CSV table of C-alpha atoms in Angstrom, one decimal:
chain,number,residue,atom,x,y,z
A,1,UNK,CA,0.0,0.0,0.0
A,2,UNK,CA,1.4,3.6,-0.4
A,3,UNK,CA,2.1,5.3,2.2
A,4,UNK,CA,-1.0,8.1,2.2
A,5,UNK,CA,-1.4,11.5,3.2
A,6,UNK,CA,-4.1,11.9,5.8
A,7,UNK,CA,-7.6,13.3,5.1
A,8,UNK,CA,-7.4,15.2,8.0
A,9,UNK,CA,-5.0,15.9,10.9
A,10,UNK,CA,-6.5,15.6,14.1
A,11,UNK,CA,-6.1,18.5,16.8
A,12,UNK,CA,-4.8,15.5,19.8
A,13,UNK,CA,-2.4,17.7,20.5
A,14,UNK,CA,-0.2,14.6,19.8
A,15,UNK,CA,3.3,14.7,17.2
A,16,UNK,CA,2.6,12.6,14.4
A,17,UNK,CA,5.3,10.3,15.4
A,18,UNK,CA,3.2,9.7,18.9
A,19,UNK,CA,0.2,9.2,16.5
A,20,UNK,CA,2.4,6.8,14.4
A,21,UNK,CA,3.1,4.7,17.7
A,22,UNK,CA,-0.3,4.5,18.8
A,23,UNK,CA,-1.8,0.9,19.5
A,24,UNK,CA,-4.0,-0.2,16.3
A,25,UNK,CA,-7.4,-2.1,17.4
A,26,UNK,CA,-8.9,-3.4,13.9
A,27,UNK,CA,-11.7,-5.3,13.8
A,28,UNK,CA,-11.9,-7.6,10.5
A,29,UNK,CA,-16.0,-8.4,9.9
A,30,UNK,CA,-18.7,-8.8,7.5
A,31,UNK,CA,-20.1,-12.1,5.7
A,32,UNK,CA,-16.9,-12.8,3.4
A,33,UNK,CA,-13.7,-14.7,3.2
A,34,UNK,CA,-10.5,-13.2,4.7
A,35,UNK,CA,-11.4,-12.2,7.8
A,36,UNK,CA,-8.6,-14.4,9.7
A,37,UNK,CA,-6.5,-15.1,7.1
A,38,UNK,CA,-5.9,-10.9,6.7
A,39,UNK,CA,-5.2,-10.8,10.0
A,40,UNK,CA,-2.7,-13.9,9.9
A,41,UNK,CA,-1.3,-11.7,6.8
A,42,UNK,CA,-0.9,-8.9,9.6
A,43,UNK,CA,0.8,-11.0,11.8
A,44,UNK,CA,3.7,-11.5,9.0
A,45,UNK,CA,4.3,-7.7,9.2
A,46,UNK,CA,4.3,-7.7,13.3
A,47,UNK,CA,6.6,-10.7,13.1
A,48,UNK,CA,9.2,-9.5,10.8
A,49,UNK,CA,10.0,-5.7,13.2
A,50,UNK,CA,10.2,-8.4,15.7
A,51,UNK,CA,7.1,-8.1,17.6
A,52,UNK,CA,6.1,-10.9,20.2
A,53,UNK,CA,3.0,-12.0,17.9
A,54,UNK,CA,0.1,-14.1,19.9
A,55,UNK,CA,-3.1,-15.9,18.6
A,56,UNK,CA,-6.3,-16.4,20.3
A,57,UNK,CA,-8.4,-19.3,18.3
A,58,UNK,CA,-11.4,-18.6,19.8
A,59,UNK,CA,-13.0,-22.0,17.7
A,60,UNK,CA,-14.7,-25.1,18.7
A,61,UNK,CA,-12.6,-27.2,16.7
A,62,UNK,CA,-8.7,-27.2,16.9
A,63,UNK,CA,-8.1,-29.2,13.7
A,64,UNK,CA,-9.1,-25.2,12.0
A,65,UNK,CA,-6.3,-23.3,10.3
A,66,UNK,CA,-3.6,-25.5,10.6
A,67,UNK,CA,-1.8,-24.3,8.3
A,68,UNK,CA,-1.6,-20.8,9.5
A,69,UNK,CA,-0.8,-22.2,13.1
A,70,UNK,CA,2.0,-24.6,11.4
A,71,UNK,CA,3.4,-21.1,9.4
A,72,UNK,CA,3.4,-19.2,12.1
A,73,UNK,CA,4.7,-21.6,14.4
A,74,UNK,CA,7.8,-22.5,12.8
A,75,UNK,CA,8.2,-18.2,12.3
A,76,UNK,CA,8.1,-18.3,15.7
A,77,UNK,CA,11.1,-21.3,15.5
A,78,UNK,CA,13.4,-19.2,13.3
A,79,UNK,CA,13.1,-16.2,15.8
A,80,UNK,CA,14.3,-18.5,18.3
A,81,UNK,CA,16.9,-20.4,16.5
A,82,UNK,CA,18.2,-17.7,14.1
A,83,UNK,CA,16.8,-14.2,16.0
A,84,UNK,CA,14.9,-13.3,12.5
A,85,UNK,CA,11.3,-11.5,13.2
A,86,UNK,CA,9.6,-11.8,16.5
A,87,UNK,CA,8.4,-14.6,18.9
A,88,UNK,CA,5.4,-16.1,18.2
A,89,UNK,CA,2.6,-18.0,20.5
A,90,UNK,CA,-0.6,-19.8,19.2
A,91,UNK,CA,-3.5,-20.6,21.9
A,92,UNK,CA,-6.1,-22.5,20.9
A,93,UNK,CA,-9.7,-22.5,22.9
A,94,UNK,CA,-11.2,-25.9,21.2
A,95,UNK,CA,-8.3,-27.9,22.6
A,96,UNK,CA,-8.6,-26.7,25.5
A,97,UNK,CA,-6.1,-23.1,26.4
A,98,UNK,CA,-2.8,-24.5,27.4
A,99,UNK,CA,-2.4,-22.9,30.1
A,100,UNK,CA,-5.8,-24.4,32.0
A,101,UNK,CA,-5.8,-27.7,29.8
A,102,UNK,CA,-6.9,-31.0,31.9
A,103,UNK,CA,-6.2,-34.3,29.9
A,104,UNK,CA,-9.8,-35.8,29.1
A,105,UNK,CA,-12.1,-33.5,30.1
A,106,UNK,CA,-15.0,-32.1,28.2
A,107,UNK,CA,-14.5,-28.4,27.5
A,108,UNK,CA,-17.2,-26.1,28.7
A,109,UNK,CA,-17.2,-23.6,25.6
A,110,UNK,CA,-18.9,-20.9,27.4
A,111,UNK,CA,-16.2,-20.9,30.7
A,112,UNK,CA,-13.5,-21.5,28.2
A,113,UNK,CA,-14.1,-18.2,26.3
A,114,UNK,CA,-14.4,-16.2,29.4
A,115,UNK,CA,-11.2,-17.8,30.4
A,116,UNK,CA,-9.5,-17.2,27.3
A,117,UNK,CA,-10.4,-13.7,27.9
A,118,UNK,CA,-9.5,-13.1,31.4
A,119,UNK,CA,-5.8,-14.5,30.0
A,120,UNK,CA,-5.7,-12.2,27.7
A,121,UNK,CA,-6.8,-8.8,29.6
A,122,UNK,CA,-4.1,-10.3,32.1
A,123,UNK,CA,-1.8,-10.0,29.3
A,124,UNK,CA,-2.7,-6.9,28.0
A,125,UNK,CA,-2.4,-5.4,31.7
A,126,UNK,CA,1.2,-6.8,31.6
A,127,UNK,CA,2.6,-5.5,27.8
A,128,UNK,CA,3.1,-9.7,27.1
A,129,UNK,CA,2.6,-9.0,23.5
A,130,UNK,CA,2.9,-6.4,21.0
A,131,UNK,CA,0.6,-8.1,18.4
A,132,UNK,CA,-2.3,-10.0,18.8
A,133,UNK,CA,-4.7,-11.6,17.1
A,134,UNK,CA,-8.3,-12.6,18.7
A,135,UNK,CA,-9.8,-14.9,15.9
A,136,UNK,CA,-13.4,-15.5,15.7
A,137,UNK,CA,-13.7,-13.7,19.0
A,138,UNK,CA,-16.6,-11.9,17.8
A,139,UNK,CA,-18.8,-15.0,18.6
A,140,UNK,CA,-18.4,-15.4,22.2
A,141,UNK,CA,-19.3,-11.4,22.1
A,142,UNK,CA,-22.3,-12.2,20.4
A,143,UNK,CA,-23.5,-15.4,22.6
A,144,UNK,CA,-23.0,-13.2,25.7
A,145,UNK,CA,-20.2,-15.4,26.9
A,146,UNK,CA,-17.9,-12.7,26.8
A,147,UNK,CA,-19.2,-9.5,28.2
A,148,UNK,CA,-18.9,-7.1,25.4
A,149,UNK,CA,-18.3,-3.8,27.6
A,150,UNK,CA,-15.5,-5.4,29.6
A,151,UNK,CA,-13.6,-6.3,26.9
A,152,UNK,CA,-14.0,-2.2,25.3
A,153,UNK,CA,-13.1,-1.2,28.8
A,154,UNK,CA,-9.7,-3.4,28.8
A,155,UNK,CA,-9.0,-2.8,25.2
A,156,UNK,CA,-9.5,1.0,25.6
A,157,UNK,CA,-7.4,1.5,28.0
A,158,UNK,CA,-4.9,-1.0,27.7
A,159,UNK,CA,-1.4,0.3,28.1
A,160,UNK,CA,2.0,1.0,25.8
A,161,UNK,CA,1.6,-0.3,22.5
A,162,UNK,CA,-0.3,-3.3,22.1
A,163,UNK,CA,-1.8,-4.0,18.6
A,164,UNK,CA,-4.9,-6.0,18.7
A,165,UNK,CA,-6.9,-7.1,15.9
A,166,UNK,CA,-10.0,-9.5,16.0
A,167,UNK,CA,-11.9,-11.2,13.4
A,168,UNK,CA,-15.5,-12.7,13.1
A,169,UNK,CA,-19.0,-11.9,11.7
A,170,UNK,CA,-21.5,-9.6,13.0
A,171,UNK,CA,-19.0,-7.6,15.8
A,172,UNK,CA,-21.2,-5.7,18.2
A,173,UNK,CA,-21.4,-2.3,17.6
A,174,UNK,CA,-19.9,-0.8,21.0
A,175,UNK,CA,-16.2,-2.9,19.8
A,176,UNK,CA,-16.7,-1.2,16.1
A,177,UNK,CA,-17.1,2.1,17.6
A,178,UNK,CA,-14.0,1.6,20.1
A,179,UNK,CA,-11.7,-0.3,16.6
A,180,UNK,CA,-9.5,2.4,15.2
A,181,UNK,CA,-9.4,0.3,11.4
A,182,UNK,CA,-12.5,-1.9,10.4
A,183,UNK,CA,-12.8,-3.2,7.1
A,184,UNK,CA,-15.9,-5.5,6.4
A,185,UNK,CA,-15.7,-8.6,4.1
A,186,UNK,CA,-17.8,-8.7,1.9
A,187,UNK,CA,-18.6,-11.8,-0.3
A,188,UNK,CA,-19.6,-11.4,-4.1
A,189,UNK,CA,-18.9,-15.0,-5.2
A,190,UNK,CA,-17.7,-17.9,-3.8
A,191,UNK,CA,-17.1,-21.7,-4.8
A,192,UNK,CA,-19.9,-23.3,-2.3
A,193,UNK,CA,-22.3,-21.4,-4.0
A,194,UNK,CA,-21.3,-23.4,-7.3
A,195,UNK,CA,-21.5,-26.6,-5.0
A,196,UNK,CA,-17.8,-26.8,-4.8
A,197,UNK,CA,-16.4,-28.0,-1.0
A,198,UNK,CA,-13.5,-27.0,0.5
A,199,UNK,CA,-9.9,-27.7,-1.1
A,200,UNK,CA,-6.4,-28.8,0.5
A,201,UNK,CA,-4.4,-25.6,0.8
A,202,UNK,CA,-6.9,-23.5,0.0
A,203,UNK,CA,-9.5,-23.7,2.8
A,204,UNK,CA,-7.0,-25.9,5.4
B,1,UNK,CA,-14.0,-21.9,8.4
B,2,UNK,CA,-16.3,-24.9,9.7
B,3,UNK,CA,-16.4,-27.0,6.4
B,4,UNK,CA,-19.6,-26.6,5.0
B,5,UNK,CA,-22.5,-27.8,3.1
B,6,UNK,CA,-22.3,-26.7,-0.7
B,7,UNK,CA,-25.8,-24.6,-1.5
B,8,UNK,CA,-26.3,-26.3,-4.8
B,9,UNK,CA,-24.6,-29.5,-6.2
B,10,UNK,CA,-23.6,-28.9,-9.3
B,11,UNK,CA,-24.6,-31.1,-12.2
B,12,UNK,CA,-21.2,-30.5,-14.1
B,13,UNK,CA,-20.7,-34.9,-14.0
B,14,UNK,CA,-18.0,-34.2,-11.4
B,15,UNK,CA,-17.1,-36.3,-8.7
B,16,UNK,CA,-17.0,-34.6,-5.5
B,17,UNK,CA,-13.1,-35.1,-5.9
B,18,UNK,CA,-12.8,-33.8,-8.9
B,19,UNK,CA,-14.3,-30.8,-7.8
B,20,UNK,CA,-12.5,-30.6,-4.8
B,21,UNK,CA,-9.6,-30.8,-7.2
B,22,UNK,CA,-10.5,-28.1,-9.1
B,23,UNK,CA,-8.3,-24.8,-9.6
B,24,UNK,CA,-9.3,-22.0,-7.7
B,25,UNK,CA,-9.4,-18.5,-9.2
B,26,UNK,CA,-9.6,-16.0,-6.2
B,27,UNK,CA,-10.1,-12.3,-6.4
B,28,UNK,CA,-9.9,-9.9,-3.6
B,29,UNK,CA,-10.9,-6.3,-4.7
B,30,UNK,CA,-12.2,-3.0,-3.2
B,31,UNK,CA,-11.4,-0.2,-1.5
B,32,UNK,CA,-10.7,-1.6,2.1
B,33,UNK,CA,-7.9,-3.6,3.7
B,34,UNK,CA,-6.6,-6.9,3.8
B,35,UNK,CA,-6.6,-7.9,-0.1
B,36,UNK,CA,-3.1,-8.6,-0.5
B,37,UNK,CA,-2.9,-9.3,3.5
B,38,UNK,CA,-5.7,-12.2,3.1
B,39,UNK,CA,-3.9,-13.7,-0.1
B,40,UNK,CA,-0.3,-13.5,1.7
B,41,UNK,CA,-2.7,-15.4,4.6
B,42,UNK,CA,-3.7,-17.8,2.0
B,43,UNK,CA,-0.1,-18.2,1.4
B,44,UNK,CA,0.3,-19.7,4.6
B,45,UNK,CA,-2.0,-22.4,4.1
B,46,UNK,CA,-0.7,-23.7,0.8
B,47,UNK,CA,2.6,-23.7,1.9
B,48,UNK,CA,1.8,-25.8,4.8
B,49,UNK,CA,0.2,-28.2,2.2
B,50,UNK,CA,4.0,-28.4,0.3
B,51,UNK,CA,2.4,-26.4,-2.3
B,52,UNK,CA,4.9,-24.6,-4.5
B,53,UNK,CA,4.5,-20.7,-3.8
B,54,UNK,CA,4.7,-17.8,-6.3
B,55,UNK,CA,4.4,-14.4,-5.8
B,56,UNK,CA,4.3,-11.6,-7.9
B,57,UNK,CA,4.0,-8.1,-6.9
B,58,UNK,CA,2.9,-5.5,-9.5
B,59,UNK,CA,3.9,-2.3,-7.3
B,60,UNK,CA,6.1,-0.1,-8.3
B,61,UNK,CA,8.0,0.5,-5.3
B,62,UNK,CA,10.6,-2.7,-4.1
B,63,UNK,CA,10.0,-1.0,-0.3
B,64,UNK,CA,6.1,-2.3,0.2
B,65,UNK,CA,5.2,-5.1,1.9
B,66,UNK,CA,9.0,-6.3,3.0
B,67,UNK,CA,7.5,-7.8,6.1
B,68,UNK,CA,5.4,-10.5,4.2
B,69,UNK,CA,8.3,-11.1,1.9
B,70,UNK,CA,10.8,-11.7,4.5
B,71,UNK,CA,8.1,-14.2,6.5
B,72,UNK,CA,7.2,-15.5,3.7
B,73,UNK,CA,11.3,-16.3,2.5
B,74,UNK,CA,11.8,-17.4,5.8
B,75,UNK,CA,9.2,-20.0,4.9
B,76,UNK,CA,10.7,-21.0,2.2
B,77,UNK,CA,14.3,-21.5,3.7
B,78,UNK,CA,12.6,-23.8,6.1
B,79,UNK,CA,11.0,-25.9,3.2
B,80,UNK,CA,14.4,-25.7,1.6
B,81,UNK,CA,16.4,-26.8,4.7
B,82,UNK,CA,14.3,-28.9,6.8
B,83,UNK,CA,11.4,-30.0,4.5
B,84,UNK,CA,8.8,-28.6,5.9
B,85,UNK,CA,6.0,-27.0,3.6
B,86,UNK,CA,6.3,-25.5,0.0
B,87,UNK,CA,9.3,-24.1,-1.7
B,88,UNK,CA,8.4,-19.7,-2.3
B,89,UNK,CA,9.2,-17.5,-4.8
B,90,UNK,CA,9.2,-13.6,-4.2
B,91,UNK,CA,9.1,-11.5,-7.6
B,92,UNK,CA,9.0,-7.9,-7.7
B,93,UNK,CA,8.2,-6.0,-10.7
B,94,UNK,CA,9.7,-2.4,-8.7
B,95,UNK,CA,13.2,-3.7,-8.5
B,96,UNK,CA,13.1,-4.8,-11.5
B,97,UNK,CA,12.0,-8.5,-12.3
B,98,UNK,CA,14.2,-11.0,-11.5
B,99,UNK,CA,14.5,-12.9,-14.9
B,100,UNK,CA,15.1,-9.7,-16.8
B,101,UNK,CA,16.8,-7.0,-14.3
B,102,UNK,CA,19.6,-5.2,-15.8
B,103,UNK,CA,21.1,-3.3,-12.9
B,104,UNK,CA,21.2,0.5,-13.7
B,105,UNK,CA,18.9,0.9,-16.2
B,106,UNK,CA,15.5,2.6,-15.7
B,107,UNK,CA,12.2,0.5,-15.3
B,108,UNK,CA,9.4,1.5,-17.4
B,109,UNK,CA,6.4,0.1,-15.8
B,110,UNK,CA,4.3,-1.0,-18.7
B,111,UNK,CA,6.3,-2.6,-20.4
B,112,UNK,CA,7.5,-4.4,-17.0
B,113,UNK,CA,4.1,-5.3,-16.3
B,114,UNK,CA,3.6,-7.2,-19.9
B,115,UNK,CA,6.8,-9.1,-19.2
B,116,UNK,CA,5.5,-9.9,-15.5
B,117,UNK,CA,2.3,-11.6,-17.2
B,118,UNK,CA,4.1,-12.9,-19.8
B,119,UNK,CA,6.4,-14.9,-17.6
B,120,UNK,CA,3.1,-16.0,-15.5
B,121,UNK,CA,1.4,-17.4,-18.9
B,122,UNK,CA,4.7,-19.1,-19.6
B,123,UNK,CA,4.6,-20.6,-16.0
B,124,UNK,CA,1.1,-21.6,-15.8
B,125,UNK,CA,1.7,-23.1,-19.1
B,126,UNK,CA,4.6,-25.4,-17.6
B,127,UNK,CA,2.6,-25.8,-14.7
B,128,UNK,CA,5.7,-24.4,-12.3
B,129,UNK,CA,3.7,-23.7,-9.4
B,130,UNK,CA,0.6,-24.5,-7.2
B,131,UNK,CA,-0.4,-21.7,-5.8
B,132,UNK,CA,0.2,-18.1,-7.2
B,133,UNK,CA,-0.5,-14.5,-6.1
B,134,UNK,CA,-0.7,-11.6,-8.7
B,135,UNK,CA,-0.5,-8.4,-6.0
B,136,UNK,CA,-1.9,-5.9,-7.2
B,137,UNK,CA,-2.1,-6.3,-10.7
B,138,UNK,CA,-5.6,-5.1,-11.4
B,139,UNK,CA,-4.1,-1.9,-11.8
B,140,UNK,CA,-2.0,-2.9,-15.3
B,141,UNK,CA,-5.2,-4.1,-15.9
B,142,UNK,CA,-7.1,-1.3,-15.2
B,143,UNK,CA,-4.2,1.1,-17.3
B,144,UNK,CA,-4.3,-1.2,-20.0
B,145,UNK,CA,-1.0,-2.2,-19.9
B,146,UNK,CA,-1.8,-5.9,-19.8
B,147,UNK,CA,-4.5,-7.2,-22.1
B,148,UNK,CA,-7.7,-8.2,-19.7
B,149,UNK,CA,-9.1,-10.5,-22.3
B,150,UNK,CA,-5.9,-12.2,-23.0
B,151,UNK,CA,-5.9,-12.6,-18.7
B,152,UNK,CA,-8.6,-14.2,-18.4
B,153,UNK,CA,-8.2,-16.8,-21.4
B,154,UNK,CA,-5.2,-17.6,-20.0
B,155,UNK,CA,-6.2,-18.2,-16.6
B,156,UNK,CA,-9.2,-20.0,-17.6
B,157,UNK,CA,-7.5,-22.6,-20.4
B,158,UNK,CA,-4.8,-23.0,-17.0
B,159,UNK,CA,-3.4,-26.7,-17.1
B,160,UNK,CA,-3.9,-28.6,-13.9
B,161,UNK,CA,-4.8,-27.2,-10.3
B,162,UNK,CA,-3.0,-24.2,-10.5
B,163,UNK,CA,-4.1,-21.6,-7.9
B,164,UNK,CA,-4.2,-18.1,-8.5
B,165,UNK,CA,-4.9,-15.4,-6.1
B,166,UNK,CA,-5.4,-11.4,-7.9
B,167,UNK,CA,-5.3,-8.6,-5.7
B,168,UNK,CA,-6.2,-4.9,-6.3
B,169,UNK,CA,-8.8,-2.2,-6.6
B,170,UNK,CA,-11.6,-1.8,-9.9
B,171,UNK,CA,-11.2,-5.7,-10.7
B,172,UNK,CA,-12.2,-5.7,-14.2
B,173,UNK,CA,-16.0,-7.4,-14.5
B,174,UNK,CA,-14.2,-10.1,-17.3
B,175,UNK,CA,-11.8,-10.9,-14.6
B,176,UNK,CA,-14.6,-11.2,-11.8
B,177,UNK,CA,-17.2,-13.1,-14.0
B,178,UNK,CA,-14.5,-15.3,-14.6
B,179,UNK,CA,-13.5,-16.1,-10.8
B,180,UNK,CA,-14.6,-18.7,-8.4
B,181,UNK,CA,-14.5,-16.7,-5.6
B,182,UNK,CA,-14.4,-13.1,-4.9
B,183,UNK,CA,-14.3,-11.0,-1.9
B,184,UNK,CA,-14.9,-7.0,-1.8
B,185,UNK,CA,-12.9,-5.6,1.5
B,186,UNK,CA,-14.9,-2.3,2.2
B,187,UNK,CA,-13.2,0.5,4.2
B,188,UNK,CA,-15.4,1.1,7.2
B,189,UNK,CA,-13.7,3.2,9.3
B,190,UNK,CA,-9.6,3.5,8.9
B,191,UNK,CA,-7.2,5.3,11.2
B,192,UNK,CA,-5.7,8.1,8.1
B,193,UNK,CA,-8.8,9.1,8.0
B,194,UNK,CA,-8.5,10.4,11.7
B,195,UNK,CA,-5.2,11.6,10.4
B,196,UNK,CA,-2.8,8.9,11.4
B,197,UNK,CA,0.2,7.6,9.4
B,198,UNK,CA,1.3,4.1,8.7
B,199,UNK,CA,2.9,2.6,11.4
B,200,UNK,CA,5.7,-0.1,11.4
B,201,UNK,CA,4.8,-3.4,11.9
B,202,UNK,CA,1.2,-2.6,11.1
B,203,UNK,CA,1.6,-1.1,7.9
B,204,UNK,CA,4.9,-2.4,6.9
């Protein structure tokens, strides 16, 4: 992308190099594809200045973008075996979170978002990450399993500068309103409409 | 994405298969984020699958999107070293493509943008890769410096299962009619609109 010319510059009081370090919360939405794979394409971007990159699956199902997680993750090797790019971690909800996992247990989906969550306003109180990505975390905002204002409270005033961006359909207005960047997805065509399923390398 | 159940079943006297099989011609256009963000995410995937990887980048300036292209390289070396996903490919018509550069000499852009597609054609045609992304090259579309019609006979008479990912703006309708998926990102709100710059790691 060039490198634009504001429409407008704001009267924050703020230098633009204090407005060019300011935390970026995007919010990826809308009905069409792309939606955590642009913000996995982010995450390349955060990982090469070296930024401690961290992704919140917030899916049932861990077998979902493994190949992202498999990318990433061995991005995440080469920073520690070469010191190229950042560190990266990759949480997953539907297996369980790793840091609250209990072999052979049924996961409670509702108490397992919330947890998820609560981890990661903890982290956000701390500066563990500057990048991270909460995918699909729209949906526990929408089921009321996640309290919508808490998590505009945290990620308003969260501190230094901690890039957040979340992805999923139909994000509730109050996180919209609080996002600095929010680009909708929009879908004009796509294969399952034709009656086509989903393709190795393409959709996993 | 959960997998899903096709809308329609096509009565094209495929096999399920066969059509799983089948080339996909992806198109991300409009005026919001994420299109060449979502196919670099795509990326991901089909390199995780061993897919062979091919990029192309239709920008003028060598400087944009160095973050993706170092991940993405870095991805590559691990393929190459420790035989783990896809081999990649990084071209970049700015600096001059790589097949043709002749250090010193000026670029001129349209005629650097035929030779870009004519390479592509040549490769499709030898079946080099698996998975391709054309960044931003609806614009020599759009300034007529690559034939449109001539695109799109190409990409449909492809050999194989060939992926192609086109990113850009103003898509041309031939090139959309002639896609199997394609996905409009619409600017809702972005932050240079409340006069912020790009910011490293985020931007670049």
């Amino acid at each position: 992308m060039p490198q634009g010319q504001p429409l407008t510059v704001p009267a924050d009081g703020l230098t633009t190099r204090a407005r060019r370090n300011a935390p970026l919360l995007a919010v990826h939405t809308g009905p069409g594809k792309g939606k955590s794979t642009a913000a996995f394409g982010m995450a390349l971007r955060a990982w090469n200045q070296g930024f401690s990159v961290a992704v919140f699956q917030f899916v049932k199902s861990a077998k979902w973008k493994v190949g992202e997680e498999t990318a990433l993750s061995e991005l995440g090797r080469v920073h520690d075996e070469r010191g190229v790019g950042g560190p990266v971690e990759w949480h997953k909800m539907g297996a369980g979170w790793s840091w609250t996992r209990k072999p052979g247990t049924e996961i409670d989906h509702a108490a397992a978002a919330a947890d998820g969550w609560a981890e990661i306003s903890r982290r956000l109180a701390d500066e563990r990450h500057d990048f991270y990505v909460l995918d699909e975390f729209t949906y526990p905002l929408k089921w009321g399993w996640v309290d919508t204002d808490d998590v505009v409270e945290v990620l308003v005033s969260r501190p230094g500068t901690q890039h957040v961006v979340i992805t999923g359909r139909d994000a509730p207005p109050a996180l919209l309103d609080a996002a600095d960047l929010v680009t909708e997805m929009t879908k004009v065509k796509h294969p399952m409409d034709a009656g086509r399923k989903g393709q190795k390398g393409i959709e996993w």
